[in-house]
Amino acid sequence: MSTMARGAVLRAFNEPLTLEAAPVPEPEPGALVASVDLGGVCGTDVHLFHGNLPIPTPVILGHEAVGRVEKLGPGVTADFNGEPLREGDAIAWASNIPCGRCYWCVVEKERTLCENRKVYGINQRFDEGPRLSGGWAEFIYLQPGSAVFKLPAGISPEQAIALGCAGPTAVHGVLEIVGIGVGETVVVQGSGPVGLAAAMYAQLAGAARTIIVGGPASRLDLARSIGVGDVHIDIFATPDPEERRRQVLAATPRGRGADVVLECAGVPSAVPEGFELVRRNGRYLVLGQYTDRGATPINPHVITRKQLKVYGSWAFAEAHYARYVDTLPQLAARFDLGRLVTRYPLEEANRALADMASGSVMKAVLAP
Amino acid sequence: MSTMARGAVLRAFNEPLTLEAAPVPEPEPGALVASVDLGGVCGTDVHLFHGNLPIPTPVILGHEAVGRVEKLGPGVTADFNGEPLREGDAIAWASNIPCGRCYWCVVEKERTLCENRKVYGINQRFDEGPRLSGGWAEFIYLQPGSAVFKLPAGISPEQAIALGCAGPTAVHGVLEIVGIGVGETVVVQGSGPVGLAAAMYAQLAGAARTIIVGGPASRLDLARSIGVGDVHIDIFATPDPEERRRQVLAATPRGRGADVVLECAGVPSAVPEGFELVRRNGRYLVLGQYTDRGATPINPHVITRKQLKVYGSWAFAEAHYARYVDTLPQLAARFDLGRLVTRYPLEEANRALADMASGSVMKAVLAP
Amino acid sequence: MSTMARGAVLRAFNEPLTLEAAPVPEPEPGALVASVDLGGVCGTDVHLFHGNLPIPTPVILGHEAVGRVEKLGPGVTADFNGEPLREGDAIAWASNIPCGRCYWCVVEKERTLCENRKVYGINQRFDEGPRLSGGWAEFIYLQPGSAVFKLPAGISPEQAIALGCAGPTAVHGVLEIVGIGVGETVVVQGSGPVGLAAAMYAQLAGAARTIIVGGPASRLDLARSIGVGDVHIDIFATPDPEERRRQVLAATPRGRGADVVLECAGVPSAVPEGFELVRRNGRYLVLGQYTDRGATPINPHVITRKQLKVYGSWAFAEAHYARYVDTLPQLAARFDLGRLVTRYPLEEANRALADMASGSVMKAVLAP
Amino acid sequence: MSTMARGAVLRAFNEPLTLEAAPVPEPEPGALVASVDLGGVCGTDVHLFHGNLPIPTPVILGHEAVGRVEKLGPGVTADFNGEPLREGDAIAWASNIPCGRCYWCVVEKERTLCENRKVYGINQRFDEGPRLSGGWAEFIYLQPGSAVFKLPAGISPEQAIALGCAGPTAVHGVLEIVGIGVGETVVVQGSGPVGLAAAMYAQLAGAARTIIVGGPASRLDLARSIGVGDVHIDIFATPDPEERRRQVLAATPRGRGADVVLECAGVPSAVPEGFELVRRNGRYLVLGQYTDRGATPINPHVITRKQLKVYGSWAFAEAHYARYVDTLPQLAARFDLGRLVTRYPLEEANRALADMASGSVMKAVLAP
């Protein structure tokens, strides 16, 4: 094991990340050290970079990553699923460690809401503790309590990282909270990684028709080319929401509207627009409003009259990550996941971040 | 049976109702004729009077009523529950008759959404068919397919009418759609009939604390005096939403917010205010937005971050009315329902409507 | 339209069906007459033939059928979904007509439990009313209230009949009552039409692994050849339940047992055997016990200790048939449905019944 | 704090418990030491005494207890709910500590199924670790991770112990798993502590009628005297199950059977008897079959034909205990809980156990 490892450190908001080195610690009991194969760049990283969320600095960013076991701490012999774990095994891990003891973990059983949770690449400082606690680095220290998973047979690191945290986020929102039934018509608002992951899971769950409303055209083309979505509506080509509504309704059975609409756009105005796309007694998932972008006019009468069910879904926890890893073979069998990825060396973390911000790539991935 | 019967007829929107007579028909097979004991005046009647909803005229208003069997049509021997039905029996009936054959009735199983449904006192004309099809009349003709219920033993007509259609509306929204668990903390926004009915059912369902946010003081006093609600916050005395929020949160366990918030206010701005009163992972029912009063600024990020479940509930159907009648003995045992009622003779239908519009009475009831 | 039509009539239990003719009626308002293309033979028909269920005679059997519109009654212009209906259109129809007004239809919203429902081919007599009320006939009279569906584009009558009533039965039990999640491991007990339909829907719903425990080998081979099921365990080759249990558990993740077990075997002892195949906190569907075959030793401690959810599902209603028709394109795209069918002329109804009884064919179908 | 404390130790199955002393440890960080006010004797303790469950010996029995904070370990400043905790405070605690990290805790979110959980009074040895780990002792050592709760204002230790672990067990099964709706008719099979707790929660949840089928008469009289149950059927006075069925059905609306049946009897034959008491589409909870008492003949056709939902519920975890404590004021306001309790000094633990075994008392409680 190398004695020193480099990582891309955010020292101050809006200032370029710098590559810095720290010693690779010996793992304590229950912990392990992993070498990082690939670290994903997420839309949230762009917000973190700009200081839009309250995080400590300095910090090595990177809450999405896959790698290999470098060294197992005392007592670590198996992964979360009980599969034997050995040095060199390809692994992925949930980015967060809930406390498992608070009201949210124990009574509400919503570990995503745990107020004490540790999140790699977000709230673990670079200047204390094991330091190497973000995925944009050569090595990462996985603390006791981390949910670590061996990659399923036949799944490459690139396939595992392709959806990034959008994968488990969609598991939580789409499969667990809103649910999709066989034969349903699903609208997805948004065609970034969350939108694509949501559409993929809707399709795996047996949706009869998946209608993606997003853009730009390059993203819709990519989605179409790998079989994600049945109908694709480009918001740039069709800027009028009323016209989009006509097109979406025309693609739903009897023009009734979709059984389910999955908001993965992150723009507040997507929500009232989406309420017009769902049929009466239908379901609406607010999945994309992770960042606070303010209020928008919404008519609550629509919720009553159409008798909607509107669900929020916040992030994900180990359970969703476990299900994401479990279903990777199903995703990979149906969709060419690797097509989503654009690779960058660790040295080009800032460029990767910029490309993600501009939407010029679907999924930037750092290869340390 | 009288050969002629009088009813309060709406001939033109915003023009006083007039008392007019029509012949009492002989009931066809499956139908029955009832004399009306009491006909409730609902907030929706005020909207109908003003032409805010698309209804035909002339029409005898009155979608809430209780009465007695005057004459049974051929083949009618029992009520909806299979209880033997005889002339003179005190009865109530669901105001609407869904078709039972359409997509909404059969596939969605939401008979409230049936597009073909007939509604007494709303969409049954006075100038055709059996004519006597509203509750503000001496007699009403109950068509085949009507869900008719004998009043439970010990329940007076006054008790049965006291909540009016707010009773089955709350059954639908509060019991069936959102559900209340034993020990939960419930906030009710609104203190009109829907708010009180919602609070009563929450209490029957085992809520530990019910906090009513409404007004004016006279309505809250009435609620308090009959044991509806544990905490009462007067929106006129506390006009600042932020201060109301402080008071509500202080009344919830650990200041976390309510497990459930039931919107029964009908004012769009109640919804974003209510989102601030519910805890993370909590439930919010949009029950009161029956009339379209336009959009209001809402921040959808709150739905994601707090991981809310937001439900609409539209009106009610026979199932909810059946459950309402079934649970009347439980309501009556716990709350002095008669206290809600103010009686008017049929001749004073216009005054009753005006008093309901001004909120000077909780529940105006016509006694033909 | 022919003036007379022949049907296969059951006059007395256990006596061969006879071909008899009856006049084809003119359709009344709301009704239609259809020519029958294909009429399925169901395991239940074998029970009906033996008088194991209380049905009237004489009766034309056949509760599964597809055909073409011969003549539309006055007022019939569209199918259940609102699609325009014309003479010559290929159609299918739900075999039963619930009353839509009773406690079970209205309050419980379980039209399968309606006590007044009419069922083609089962409780509609040949010696009264329209007489032609079973599917094993050249024509069938579809009464007002029937849920009739145009076949989806690209679906042949053979594809539509291949699963027979097992299709909507599985929709009800597997999709609606027990539900299948993406990535789940599902065990299906039984490899007749119900077992295969259950497995197909589990696969459409995203099951990661479907394990069929059934027989004889020919049925498992057929299932395997069209991609139904991932693992197939032959109960004749492996007669020891304990050995079957070992094989099933070995095919489940971490040997934990299946997330869901779908009983489609119809043998009482399948239930306690199945309880050993499901994991703790798992779900068990009792779908196949349509006929009363008596009690079997079951240890209820297993239900408590494993914290099982055990669901019964009875037959199907229009909603399930509608969803079955809607999802036929998805079934047909994934599975070669036609492979299940063996055709017989109407004259050989008795042979078809015998072959179905012996299990020598998967699905006997009469082609009148 | 005393330096030594006595406890009732089980050294060998079926041999009288002996009073033995052990040193009271200093609490480590996260732990606390409590003096025990009252320790409940549970039916399961009788089974433990007889060696019917695989537990280690020697062990201080007592998984039900309430007491007072004697000494707080470093870092312990608040209870599970965040309420400040001080020496002398009256407290109760969940008897078990799940690991919070395994598949059952994290993915299934069923901490009752955790395979690593520690249970006071059951699997914590007397000859190692803190030794004082059972409730039948003067002091108990509450390990880090214990869910400790201050008693709600106005709740006495006697009220808190009166239902023992039957309280949270009923929360889990009755409120969380099966659920009770306002106006429902509920049958409870069994009139021991679990049956009474189940009936109480059903009543709090708004059941319109609660029918208890149990015995002996003294237990039913006690239930009746404190308002638990509306109808009481004595299985000793009415030994014929068919006659009991007639009586139960006669007490249900329209003779249809109960909406929900809660099995709290622990006798396998109660389950098939109970299936006859529930209406079609009803729910059945198998709550009482905690001990394996073998198989009984059950007809699975009943589950299909009646379309039942049958749920098992295993034990309880912290969430249920938290809700039990939260709802104690509601239970105590409605039912005179203290009437259930019979007190014994710690020295008479063996007599308390014998009385519980014979059913001569409802709830034996040791007062160390």
PDB file of C-alpha atoms in Angstrom, chain D residues 30-32 68-73 76-92 142 146-151:
ATOM      1  CA  GLY D  30     -23.250   5.660  26.888  1.00  0.00           C
ATOM      2  CA  ALA D  31     -24.516   3.330  29.598  1.00  0.00           C
ATOM      3  CA  LEU D  32     -26.475   3.866  32.780  1.00  0.00           C
ATOM      4  CA  ARG D  68     -35.125   4.924  38.230  1.00  0.00           C
ATOM      5  CA  VAL D  69     -31.861   6.362  37.026  1.00  0.00           C
ATOM      6  CA  GLU D  70     -29.234   5.530  39.614  1.00  0.00           C
ATOM      7  CA  LYS D  71     -26.142   6.649  37.758  1.00  0.00           C
ATOM      8  CA  LEU D  72     -25.613   8.025  34.289  1.00  0.00           C
ATOM      9  CA  GLY D  73     -22.524   7.013  32.359  1.00  0.00           C
ATOM     10  CA  VAL D  76     -25.583  10.287  28.789  1.00  0.00           C
ATOM     11  CA  THR D  77     -27.647  13.427  29.214  1.00  0.00           C
ATOM     12  CA  ALA D  78     -30.941  12.669  27.564  1.00  0.00           C
ATOM     13  CA  ASP D  79     -33.347   9.832  26.942  1.00  0.00           C
ATOM     14  CA  PHE D  80     -34.187   8.346  23.532  1.00  0.00           C
ATOM     15  CA  ASN D  81     -36.545  11.222  22.846  1.00  0.00           C
ATOM     16  CA  GLY D  82     -34.009  13.857  23.720  1.00  0.00           C
ATOM     17  CA  GLU D  83     -35.620  14.609  27.077  1.00  0.00           C
ATOM     18  CA  PRO D  84     -33.006  15.590  29.701  1.00  0.00           C
ATOM     19  CA  LEU D  85     -32.202  12.668  31.979  1.00  0.00           C
ATOM     20  CA  ARG D  86     -31.217  13.038  35.615  1.00  0.00           C
ATOM     21  CA  GLU D  87     -30.535  10.709  38.467  1.00  0.00           C
ATOM     22  CA  GLY D  88     -33.788   9.728  40.138  1.00  0.00           C
ATOM     23  CA  ASP D  89     -35.881  10.010  37.003  1.00  0.00           C
ATOM     24  CA  ALA D  90     -38.485   7.282  36.539  1.00  0.00           C
ATOM     25  CA  ILE D  91     -37.652   5.382  33.370  1.00  0.00           C
ATOM     26  CA  ALA D  92     -38.523   2.388  31.247  1.00  0.00           C
ATOM     27  CA  LEU D 142     -28.309  -0.594  30.697  1.00  0.00           C
ATOM     28  CA  SER D 146     -30.269   0.929  25.027  1.00  0.00           C
ATOM     29  CA  ALA D 147     -33.441   2.860  24.234  1.00  0.00           C
ATOM     30  CA  VAL D 148     -34.325   4.473  27.560  1.00  0.00           C
ATOM     31  CA  PHE D 149     -37.467   6.560  28.098  1.00  0.00           C
ATOM     32  CA  LYS D 150     -38.540   8.853  30.882  1.00  0.00           C
ATOM     33  CA  LEU D 151     -42.052   7.919  31.950  1.00  0.00           C
TER      34      LEU D 151
END
